[in-house]
Coordinates of C-alpha atoms in Angstrom, one line a residue:
X1 CA 20.5 -23.1 -6.2
X2 CA 20.7 -24.7 -2.7
X3 CA 17.6 -22.9 -1.4
X4 CA 14.1 -24.1 -2.4
X5 CA 12.6 -21.7 -4.9
X6 CA 9.0 -21.6 -5.9
X7 CA 6.0 -19.7 -7.2
X8 CA 2.2 -20.1 -7.1
X9 CA 0.2 -20.4 -10.3
X10 CA -2.0 -17.4 -9.5
X11 CA -1.5 -13.9 -7.9
X12 CA -5.0 -13.8 -6.4
X13 CA -7.5 -16.5 -5.4
X14 CA -10.9 -16.7 -3.6
X15 CA -12.0 -19.0 -0.8
X16 CA -12.6 -22.5 -2.2
X17 CA -10.1 -22.0 -5.1
X18 CA -7.2 -24.3 -5.6
X19 CA -3.7 -22.9 -5.5
X20 CA -0.9 -24.8 -7.3
X21 CA 2.7 -24.4 -6.1
X22 CA 5.6 -24.9 -8.6
X23 CA 9.0 -25.5 -7.1
X24 CA 12.6 -26.5 -7.6
X25 CA 15.1 -27.5 -4.8
X26 CA 17.8 -30.0 -3.9
X27 CA 16.0 -33.3 -3.7
X28 CA 14.3 -33.9 -0.4
X29 CA 11.3 -33.1 1.8
X30 CA 10.1 -29.6 2.4
X31 CA 7.3 -27.8 4.3
X32 CA 5.1 -24.8 3.4
X33 CA 3.9 -22.2 5.9
X34 CA 1.0 -20.0 5.0
X35 CA 0.4 -16.8 7.0
X36 CA -1.9 -13.8 6.7
X37 CA 0.1 -10.6 7.1
X38 CA -1.5 -7.6 8.6
X39 CA -1.2 -5.7 11.8
X40 CA -0.2 -9.2 13.1
X41 CA 1.2 -12.3 11.3
X42 CA -1.2 -15.1 11.7
X43 CA 0.0 -18.6 10.8
X44 CA -3.0 -20.3 9.0
X45 CA -1.6 -23.6 7.8
X46 CA 1.5 -25.7 7.5
X47 CA 1.8 -28.4 4.8
X48 CA 4.5 -31.0 5.6
X49 CA 6.5 -33.6 3.6
X50 CA 6.4 -31.9 0.2
X51 CA 8.6 -33.8 -2.2
X52 CA 10.7 -31.6 -4.5
X53 CA 13.4 -32.2 -7.1
X54 CA 15.9 -29.9 -8.7
X55 CA 14.8 -28.2 -11.8
X56 CA 16.6 -26.1 -14.4
X57 CA 16.5 -22.4 -14.8
X58 CA 15.6 -21.7 -18.4
X59 CA 17.4 -19.1 -20.5
X60 CA 15.6 -15.7 -20.5
X61 CA 13.7 -16.9 -17.4
X62 CA 12.6 -13.3 -16.6
X63 CA 10.4 -13.3 -19.8
X64 CA 9.7 -17.1 -20.3
X65 CA 9.2 -18.2 -16.7
X66 CA 10.5 -21.4 -15.0
X67 CA 8.2 -24.1 -16.2
X68 CA 8.8 -26.1 -13.0
X69 CA 6.4 -28.9 -12.0
X70 CA 3.6 -28.6 -9.5
X71 CA 4.7 -30.0 -6.1
X72 CA 1.5 -29.1 -4.1
X73 CA -2.1 -28.3 -4.7
X74 CA -3.8 -26.5 -1.9
X75 CA -7.5 -25.5 -1.5
X76 CA -8.2 -22.2 0.2
X77 CA -10.5 -22.7 3.2
X78 CA -13.8 -21.0 3.0
X79 CA -13.3 -19.2 6.4
X80 CA -10.0 -17.5 5.6
X81 CA -10.1 -13.7 5.6
X82 CA -9.4 -11.6 2.6
X83 CA -5.8 -10.2 2.7
X84 CA -2.2 -10.6 1.8
X85 CA -0.8 -14.1 2.5
X86 CA 2.9 -15.0 2.9
X87 CA 4.1 -18.3 1.6
X88 CA 7.3 -19.7 3.1
X89 CA 8.8 -22.9 1.7
X90 CA 11.7 -24.4 3.7
X91 CA 13.6 -27.6 4.3
X92 CA 14.4 -29.5 7.5
X93 CA 17.0 -26.9 8.4
X94 CA 14.4 -24.1 8.3
X95 CA 16.1 -22.3 5.4
X96 CA 13.7 -21.2 2.7
X97 CA 12.3 -18.5 0.5
X98 CA 9.1 -16.5 0.4
X99 CA 6.4 -15.8 -2.2
X100 CA 2.8 -14.7 -1.7
X101 CA -0.8 -14.7 -2.9
X102 CA -3.8 -12.4 -2.4
X103 CA -7.1 -13.7 -1.0
X104 CA -10.0 -11.8 -2.5
X105 CA -13.6 -12.1 -1.5
X106 CA -15.7 -14.8 -3.0
X107 CA -17.7 -14.1 -6.2
X108 CA -20.5 -11.7 -5.4
X109 CA -19.5 -11.5 -1.7
X110 CA -18.0 -8.1 -0.8
X111 CA -17.7 -8.1 2.9
X112 CA -16.5 -4.5 3.4
X113 CA -17.5 -1.1 2.2
X114 CA -14.0 -0.4 0.8
X115 CA -11.4 -2.3 -1.1
X116 CA -7.6 -2.0 -1.5
X117 CA -6.0 -2.9 -4.8
X118 CA -2.5 -4.2 -4.2
X119 CA 0.0 -2.9 -6.7
X120 CA 1.1 -6.3 -7.9
X121 CA 1.9 -5.0 -11.4
X122 CA 4.5 -2.8 -9.8
X123 CA 5.8 -5.8 -7.8
X124 CA 6.2 -7.6 -11.1
X125 CA 7.9 -4.7 -12.8
X126 CA 10.6 -4.6 -10.1
X127 CA 11.1 -8.3 -9.6
X128 CA 14.6 -9.2 -10.9
X129 CA 14.7 -12.9 -10.0
X130 CA 16.7 -14.4 -12.8
X131 CA 18.8 -11.3 -13.3
X132 CA 16.8 -8.5 -14.9
X133 CA 13.5 -6.5 -14.4
X134 CA 11.8 -3.8 -16.4
X135 CA 14.5 -1.3 -15.4
X136 CA 17.8 -3.0 -15.7
X137 CA 19.9 -6.2 -15.5
X138 CA 20.1 -5.9 -11.7
X139 CA 22.4 -8.8 -11.0
X140 CA 25.0 -7.7 -13.5
X141 CA 24.9 -4.2 -12.0
X142 CA 25.3 -5.7 -8.5
X143 CA 28.2 -7.8 -9.6
X144 CA 29.9 -4.8 -11.2
X145 CA 29.8 -6.3 -14.7
X146 CA 28.1 -3.3 -16.2
X147 CA 27.5 0.3 -15.1
X148 CA 24.1 1.8 -14.5
X149 CA 23.7 2.9 -18.1
X150 CA 24.7 -0.6 -19.4
X151 CA 22.4 -2.4 -17.0
X152 CA 19.5 -0.3 -18.2
X153 CA 20.1 -1.4 -21.8
X154 CA 19.3 -5.0 -20.7
X155 CA 15.9 -4.2 -19.1
X156 CA 13.1 -6.6 -20.1
X157 CA 10.0 -5.6 -22.0
X158 CA 8.2 -8.8 -21.1
X159 CA 8.1 -10.3 -17.6
X160 CA 6.7 -13.6 -16.6
X161 CA 5.1 -14.0 -13.2
X162 CA 5.7 -17.7 -13.3
X163 CA 9.0 -17.5 -11.3
X164 CA 10.1 -16.8 -7.8
X165 CA 10.7 -13.3 -6.3
X166 CA 14.0 -11.7 -5.4
X167 CA 13.9 -12.0 -1.7
X168 CA 15.4 -8.6 -0.8
X169 CA 12.4 -7.1 -2.7
X170 CA 9.7 -9.3 -1.4
X171 CA 10.8 -9.8 2.2
X172 CA 12.9 -6.9 3.4
X173 CA 15.9 -7.5 5.7
X174 CA 15.5 -6.6 9.3
X175 CA 15.8 -2.8 9.7
X176 CA 15.6 -2.0 6.0
X177 CA 15.2 1.8 5.8
X178 CA 12.9 3.7 3.5
X179 CA 13.9 5.0 0.1
X180 CA 14.3 8.6 1.1
X181 CA 17.1 10.8 2.3
X182 CA 16.7 10.5 6.1
X183 CA 17.8 14.1 6.7
X184 CA 18.5 17.1 4.6
X185 CA 22.1 16.8 3.2
X186 CA 24.7 18.9 4.8
X187 CA 26.8 21.6 3.1
X188 CA 29.1 20.1 0.5
X189 CA 28.0 16.5 1.2
X190 CA 26.6 14.2 -1.4
X191 CA 23.0 13.2 -0.7
X192 CA 22.4 9.6 0.2
X193 CA 19.1 7.7 0.6
X194 CA 18.6 5.3 3.5
X195 CA 21.3 4.6 6.1
X196 CA 24.9 4.2 4.8
X197 CA 25.8 1.8 7.6
X198 CA 22.9 -0.5 6.9
X199 CA 23.5 -0.3 3.2
X200 CA 27.2 -1.2 3.6
X201 CA 26.3 -4.2 5.8
X202 CA 23.5 -5.7 3.7
X203 CA 24.4 -4.6 0.1
X204 CA 20.8 -4.5 -1.1
X205 CA 19.9 -4.0 -4.7
X206 CA 18.8 -0.4 -5.5
X207 CA 15.4 -1.9 -6.6
X208 CA 14.7 -3.7 -3.3
X209 CA 13.0 -0.6 -1.8
X210 CA 10.5 0.3 -4.5
X211 CA 7.8 -2.3 -4.5
X212 CA 6.1 -5.2 -2.7
X213 CA 4.0 -5.5 0.5
X214 CA 5.8 -6.6 3.6
X215 CA 7.3 -3.7 5.5
X216 CA 6.4 -1.2 2.9
X217 CA 3.5 1.2 2.2
X218 CA 0.5 -1.1 1.7
X219 CA 1.5 -3.0 4.9
X220 CA 1.8 0.2 6.9
X221 CA -1.7 1.3 5.7
X222 CA -3.2 -2.1 6.4
X223 CA -1.8 -2.0 9.9
X224 CA -3.4 1.4 10.5
X225 CA -6.7 0.2 9.0
X226 CA -6.9 -2.9 11.1
X227 CA -5.9 -1.1 14.3
X228 CA -8.7 1.5 13.6
X229 CA -11.5 -0.9 12.6
X230 CA -11.5 -0.1 8.9
X231 CA -12.6 -3.2 7.1
X232 CA -11.1 -3.8 3.6
X233 CA -11.6 -6.4 0.8
X234 CA -8.4 -7.1 -1.0
X235 CA -7.8 -7.2 -4.8
X236 CA -4.8 -7.1 -7.0
X237 CA -4.1 -5.2 -10.2
X238 CA -4.5 -8.4 -12.1
X239 CA -8.0 -9.0 -10.6
X240 CA -9.1 -5.9 -12.5
X241 CA -8.5 -7.8 -15.8
X242 CA -11.7 -9.7 -15.1
X243 CA -14.2 -7.0 -15.9
X244 CA -15.0 -3.3 -15.6
X245 CA -17.6 -3.8 -12.8
X246 CA -15.5 -5.7 -10.3
X247 CA -15.1 -2.7 -8.0
X248 CA -18.6 -1.3 -8.4
X249 CA -20.0 -2.6 -5.1
X250 CA -17.6 -0.5 -3.1
X251 CA -18.0 3.0 -1.7
X252 CA -14.3 3.6 -2.0
X253 CA -11.2 2.0 -3.4
X254 CA -7.7 2.6 -2.1
X255 CA -4.4 2.8 -4.0
X256 CA -1.5 2.9 -1.6
X257 CA 2.2 3.5 -1.9
X258 CA 3.5 2.9 -5.4
X259 CA 0.8 1.8 -7.8
X260 CA 2.8 2.6 -10.9
X261 CA 1.9 0.1 -13.6
X262 CA -1.7 -0.1 -15.0
X263 CA -3.5 -1.9 -17.8
X264 CA -6.4 -0.5 -19.8
X265 CA -8.7 -3.0 -18.1
X266 CA -7.7 -1.7 -14.7
X267 CA -8.4 1.9 -15.9
X268 CA -11.8 0.7 -17.1
X269 CA -12.5 -0.7 -13.6
X270 CA -11.9 2.7 -12.0
X271 CA -14.0 4.4 -14.6
X272 CA -16.9 2.0 -13.9
X273 CA -16.4 2.6 -10.1
X274 CA -16.9 6.3 -10.6
X275 CA -19.9 5.9 -12.8
X276 CA -21.5 3.7 -10.1
X277 CA -21.0 6.5 -7.6
X278 CA -17.8 5.0 -6.0
X279 CA -14.8 7.0 -4.9
X280 CA -11.1 6.7 -5.3
X281 CA -8.6 7.3 -2.5
X282 CA -5.0 7.6 -3.7
X283 CA -2.4 7.4 -1.0
X284 CA 0.2 6.6 -3.7
X285 CA 2.7 8.4 -5.7
X286 CA 3.8 7.9 -9.4
X287 CA 0.3 6.4 -9.8
X288 CA -0.6 4.8 -13.2
X289 CA 2.5 6.2 -14.8
X290 CA 3.3 3.2 -17.1
X291 CA 0.8 1.5 -19.4
X292 CA 1.1 -2.3 -19.5
X293 CA -0.9 -5.3 -20.8
X294 CA -1.1 -8.9 -19.8
X295 CA -0.5 -11.7 -22.3
X296 CA -0.4 -15.5 -22.4
X297 CA -3.5 -15.9 -20.2
X298 CA -2.2 -13.5 -17.6
X299 CA 1.2 -15.1 -17.3
X300 CA 3.3 -12.5 -19.0
X301 CA 3.3 -8.7 -18.5
X302 CA 4.2 -6.6 -21.5
X303 CA 5.9 -3.4 -20.3
X304 CA 8.1 -1.9 -23.1
X305 CA 8.2 1.5 -21.3
X306 CA 10.5 4.0 -23.1
X307 CA 10.9 1.6 -26.0
X308 CA 7.2 1.2 -26.6
X309 CA 7.2 3.0 -29.9
X310 CA 10.0 0.9 -31.3
X311 CA 9.7 -2.5 -29.5
X312 CA 6.1 -3.1 -28.8
X313 CA 4.5 -5.2 -31.7
X314 CA 1.1 -3.6 -31.1
X315 CA 2.5 -0.1 -31.6
X316 CA 1.0 1.3 -34.8
X317 CA -1.8 -1.3 -35.1
X318 CA -5.5 -0.4 -34.7
X319 CA -5.3 -1.7 -31.2
X320 CA -2.5 0.8 -30.2
X321 CA -4.9 3.2 -28.4
X322 CA -5.9 0.5 -26.0
X323 CA -3.2 -2.1 -25.8
X324 CA 0.2 -0.5 -26.8
X325 CA 2.6 0.1 -23.9
X326 CA 4.4 3.3 -23.0
X327 CA 3.6 6.1 -20.6
X328 CA -0.1 6.5 -19.9
X329 CA 0.4 10.2 -20.7
X330 CA 1.6 9.4 -24.3
X331 CA -0.8 11.3 -26.6
X332 CA -1.2 8.2 -28.8
X333 CA -3.5 6.7 -26.1
X334 CA -5.6 9.9 -25.4
X335 CA -6.1 8.7 -21.8
X336 CA -3.6 10.3 -19.5
X337 CA -3.5 9.1 -15.9
X338 CA -4.4 12.5 -14.6
X339 CA -7.9 12.0 -15.9
X340 CA -8.2 9.2 -13.3
X341 CA -6.1 10.6 -10.4
X342 CA -6.1 14.3 -11.0
X343 CA -2.3 14.4 -10.9
X344 CA 0.7 13.0 -12.7
X345 CA 4.3 12.2 -11.9
X346 CA 5.2 14.2 -15.0
X347 CA 4.4 17.4 -13.1
X348 CA 5.7 16.2 -9.8
X349 CA 8.8 14.0 -9.3
X350 CA 11.2 13.2 -6.5
X351 CA 11.6 14.9 -3.1
X352 CA 14.4 14.2 -0.6
X353 CA 15.9 11.5 -2.9
X354 CA 19.5 12.1 -4.0
X355 CA 19.8 15.7 -5.1
X356 CA 16.1 15.9 -6.0
X357 CA 15.1 18.5 -3.4
X358 CA 17.8 16.9 -1.3
X359 CA 17.5 19.5 1.4
X360 CA 13.7 19.7 1.2
X361 CA 11.6 19.9 4.3
X362 CA 9.7 16.7 3.5
X363 CA 6.6 18.6 4.6
X364 CA 3.4 19.7 2.8
X365 CA 2.6 23.4 3.1
X366 CA -1.1 24.0 3.5
X367 CA -2.8 26.5 1.1
X368 CA -6.5 25.8 1.0
X369 CA -7.1 25.6 4.7
X370 CA -10.9 25.7 4.1
X371 CA -10.9 22.4 2.2
X372 CA -13.2 19.7 3.6
X373 CA -10.3 17.3 4.0
X374 CA -8.8 19.6 6.7
X375 CA -11.9 19.9 8.9
X376 CA -10.9 19.7 12.5
X377 CA -7.2 19.6 11.8
X378 CA -6.4 23.0 13.3
X379 CA -4.4 23.7 10.2
X380 CA -4.2 27.2 8.6
X381 CA -2.7 28.8 5.5
X382 CA 1.1 28.3 5.4
X383 CA 1.2 25.6 8.1
X384 CA 3.5 22.6 7.4
X385 CA 2.8 19.0 8.2
X386 CA 4.9 15.8 8.1
X387 CA 8.5 17.2 7.9
X388 CA 9.7 14.9 10.7
X389 CA 8.2 11.7 9.1
X390 CA 9.2 12.5 6.1
X391 CA 5.8 12.8 4.6
X392 CA 6.8 14.1 1.2
X393 CA 9.6 11.9 -0.2
X394 CA 10.6 9.4 -2.8
X395 CA 8.0 9.8 -5.6
X396 CA 5.2 12.4 -5.8
X397 CA 2.5 13.5 -8.3
X398 CA 1.5 17.0 -9.2
X399 CA 0.1 19.3 -11.8
X400 CA 1.1 22.6 -13.4
X401 CA 0.1 25.5 -11.2
X402 CA -0.6 29.2 -11.2
X403 CA -1.6 31.6 -8.5
X404 CA -5.2 33.0 -8.7
X405 CA -6.5 36.4 -7.6
X406 CA -6.9 35.1 -4.1
X407 CA -3.2 34.2 -3.9
X408 CA -3.9 30.5 -3.9
X409 CA -2.5 27.8 -6.3
X410 CA -4.9 26.4 -8.9
X411 CA -4.2 24.0 -11.8
X412 CA -2.7 25.6 -14.9
X413 CA -3.3 23.0 -17.7
X414 CA -1.4 19.8 -17.8
X415 CA -2.2 16.7 -19.8
X416 CA -5.5 15.3 -18.4
X417 CA -5.5 17.5 -15.2
X418 CA -9.1 18.4 -14.4
X419 CA -10.0 22.0 -14.4
X420 CA -11.9 21.7 -11.2
X421 CA -9.0 20.2 -9.2
X422 CA -8.9 21.6 -5.7
X423 CA -5.3 22.0 -4.5
X424 CA -4.9 21.6 -0.8
X425 CA -1.2 21.6 -0.2
X426 CA 2.1 21.7 -2.1
X427 CA 5.8 20.8 -1.8
X428 CA 8.5 21.2 -4.4
X429 CA 9.6 18.1 -6.5
X430 CA 11.7 17.5 -9.5
X431 CA 12.0 14.7 -12.2
X432 CA 15.8 14.6 -12.2
X433 CA 18.9 15.7 -10.5
X434 CA 20.7 18.8 -11.8
X435 CA 23.1 17.4 -14.4
X436 CA 25.6 20.2 -13.6
X437 CA 25.9 19.1 -9.9
X438 CA 29.4 17.8 -8.9
X439 CA 28.0 14.8 -7.1
X440 CA 27.5 11.3 -8.5
X441 CA 23.8 10.9 -9.6
X442 CA 21.5 8.6 -7.6
X443 CA 18.2 9.0 -9.4
X444 CA 17.9 7.6 -13.0
X445 CA 16.7 10.5 -15.1
X446 CA 14.7 8.5 -17.7
X447 CA 14.5 9.7 -21.2
X448 CA 14.3 13.5 -20.7
X449 CA 13.5 14.2 -24.4
X450 CA 10.4 12.0 -24.3
X451 CA 9.4 13.5 -20.9
X452 CA 9.6 17.0 -22.3
X453 CA 7.7 16.1 -25.5
X454 CA 4.9 14.4 -23.6
X455 CA 4.6 16.8 -20.7
X456 CA 4.9 20.0 -22.6
X457 CA 4.4 19.2 -26.3
X458 CA 8.0 19.7 -27.5
X459 CA 11.6 18.8 -26.5
X460 CA 13.5 22.0 -26.1
X461 CA 15.7 23.6 -23.4
X462 CA 12.8 25.6 -21.8
X463 CA 10.6 22.5 -21.5
X464 CA 13.4 20.4 -20.1
X465 CA 13.9 23.1 -17.4
X466 CA 10.2 23.0 -16.6
X467 CA 10.6 19.3 -15.8
X468 CA 12.9 20.3 -13.0
X469 CA 10.3 22.6 -11.4
X470 CA 7.5 20.3 -10.3
X471 CA 5.4 20.0 -7.2
X472 CA 3.9 17.3 -5.0
X473 CA 0.2 18.1 -4.7
X474 CA -2.5 17.1 -2.3
X475 CA -5.8 17.5 -4.1
X476 CA -9.4 16.4 -4.7
X477 CA -11.9 16.6 -7.5
X478 CA -15.3 15.2 -8.7
X479 CA -15.3 12.5 -11.3
X480 CA -18.4 10.9 -12.8
X481 CA -20.8 10.2 -9.9
X482 CA -17.9 9.8 -7.5
X483 CA -15.0 11.8 -6.1
X484 CA -11.2 11.4 -5.9
X485 CA -8.8 12.4 -3.1
X486 CA -5.1 12.2 -4.0
X487 CA -2.5 12.6 -1.3
X488 CA 0.1 13.0 -4.1
X489 CA 3.0 11.1 -2.4
X490 CA 4.2 7.5 -1.9
X491 CA 4.8 8.2 1.8
X492 CA 1.3 8.9 3.1
X493 CA 1.0 5.5 4.8
X494 CA 4.3 6.2 6.7
X495 CA 2.6 9.3 8.1
X496 CA -0.2 7.0 9.4
X497 CA 2.4 4.6 10.8
X498 CA 4.1 7.4 12.6
X499 CA 0.9 8.5 14.3
X500 CA 1.0 11.9 12.8
X501 CA -2.2 13.6 14.1
X502 CA -2.7 15.7 10.9
X503 CA -2.3 12.8 8.5
X504 CA -4.5 10.7 10.7
X505 CA -7.3 13.3 10.8
X506 CA -7.1 14.0 7.1
X507 CA -7.3 10.3 6.4
X508 CA -10.4 10.0 8.7
X509 CA -12.0 12.9 7.0
X510 CA -11.6 11.3 3.6
X511 CA -12.9 8.0 4.7
X512 CA -15.9 9.6 6.4
X513 CA -16.8 11.7 3.3
X514 CA -16.4 8.7 1.0
X515 CA -18.7 6.4 3.2
X516 CA -16.0 4.1 4.7
X517 CA -16.9 3.1 8.3
X518 CA -14.1 3.6 10.9
X519 CA -14.1 1.7 14.2
X520 CA -16.1 -1.3 13.1
X521 CA -13.5 -4.0 13.7
X522 CA -14.6 -7.6 14.2

């Protein structure tokens, strides 16, 4: 452990709060650089001559945390702007590691009309520092000690945030590609995500692409927002544990990229937002798929996932409907994510990832060309957008569909899908690769029996086949006293980063309708 490793005591702080830094390193003096990361990186402070000693890595550190001593306490200046802040701890040779914190607005002081909620629960679920995350024992998989199935058996159901981050996940290597097949696969060739040459050179973990801020979806959206004068206040998933009304002052709230893991308190905050007349803008895919809870004063995330029914100690207690962990669409909770977002990954899936629609166009096909979100786009029925980005890729949310008498797609049931959902555009998606294909699988299929039972009421061959025939859906609907727009894909922010005129205009239409000013930069 020759590098300095560290973690802050909190995910999110306000101006005037004190942040404590816990660290372990070869004995010596170190410095900490604090930078705000947005459309530019702004160095805000450097703390010199931090004394650090070597600490131990406890057994089961992924679940128990490091318990390292505090080496620095830092008070956040009152004039620092809300946003994502990178922490870089390094020695005299400049070699170091990164962590982060979020700076939220001070109590009762919203500065902007809109807020973004950073998907820090998802960051936590993917963090494999110490060896394992909520998916697998990643380090054993990378060392070749176990195969993919064996690594998944060692996934953790409890994850401590009191530890460092795997650096490939938190701070991408230069040139890291997106997690999507860059082009449709050729005849007879196995599909491959990303760039084979880059992958061979850097040997990243398969989990490095799926979460965190820098160089990924939220960062791309923030850059677009700052360059276009869209002011945002920043919160994290964990901030939503504080109370249901925390988002009520905002006209709109953004979820961007891969906001996959949600607690009951976070769902309550969005319900309260809608009752207060606020709006939800979902530029995310696989949104609110897994139900989690925070334990030990917010230090440990319980995320038993597929094993919730067997491993979660709250399963079967009177609290199960609120605090048990599994898929949000599990009927035990009576609160499917589609009630909040309009869509679900259960009815969508992957596009241009492995063999999951591996030759897909990566474009949305427009159906409801009269929808308000398309005003001024010059788009008409059957037009396709975003294929060159790719706009539809990685993970996508959808709903069961049927064709009405007008020849247009409309929702056809689905657990929690609202009847008044307006479908704007579609693209094919699937939850897993064809098991009969002759190519090595890339996409973990999950527990297909559970998926079929939850999505369609029973595990049988017909319902398993239905899981393979999903759709990415762009849609909107009214909820409470507010409204929801859902882009239905993880990749929407990359459309903005690419300067796609259709994605840009649709985004502006959504912001204008939902009361978010554009072009009011400081």
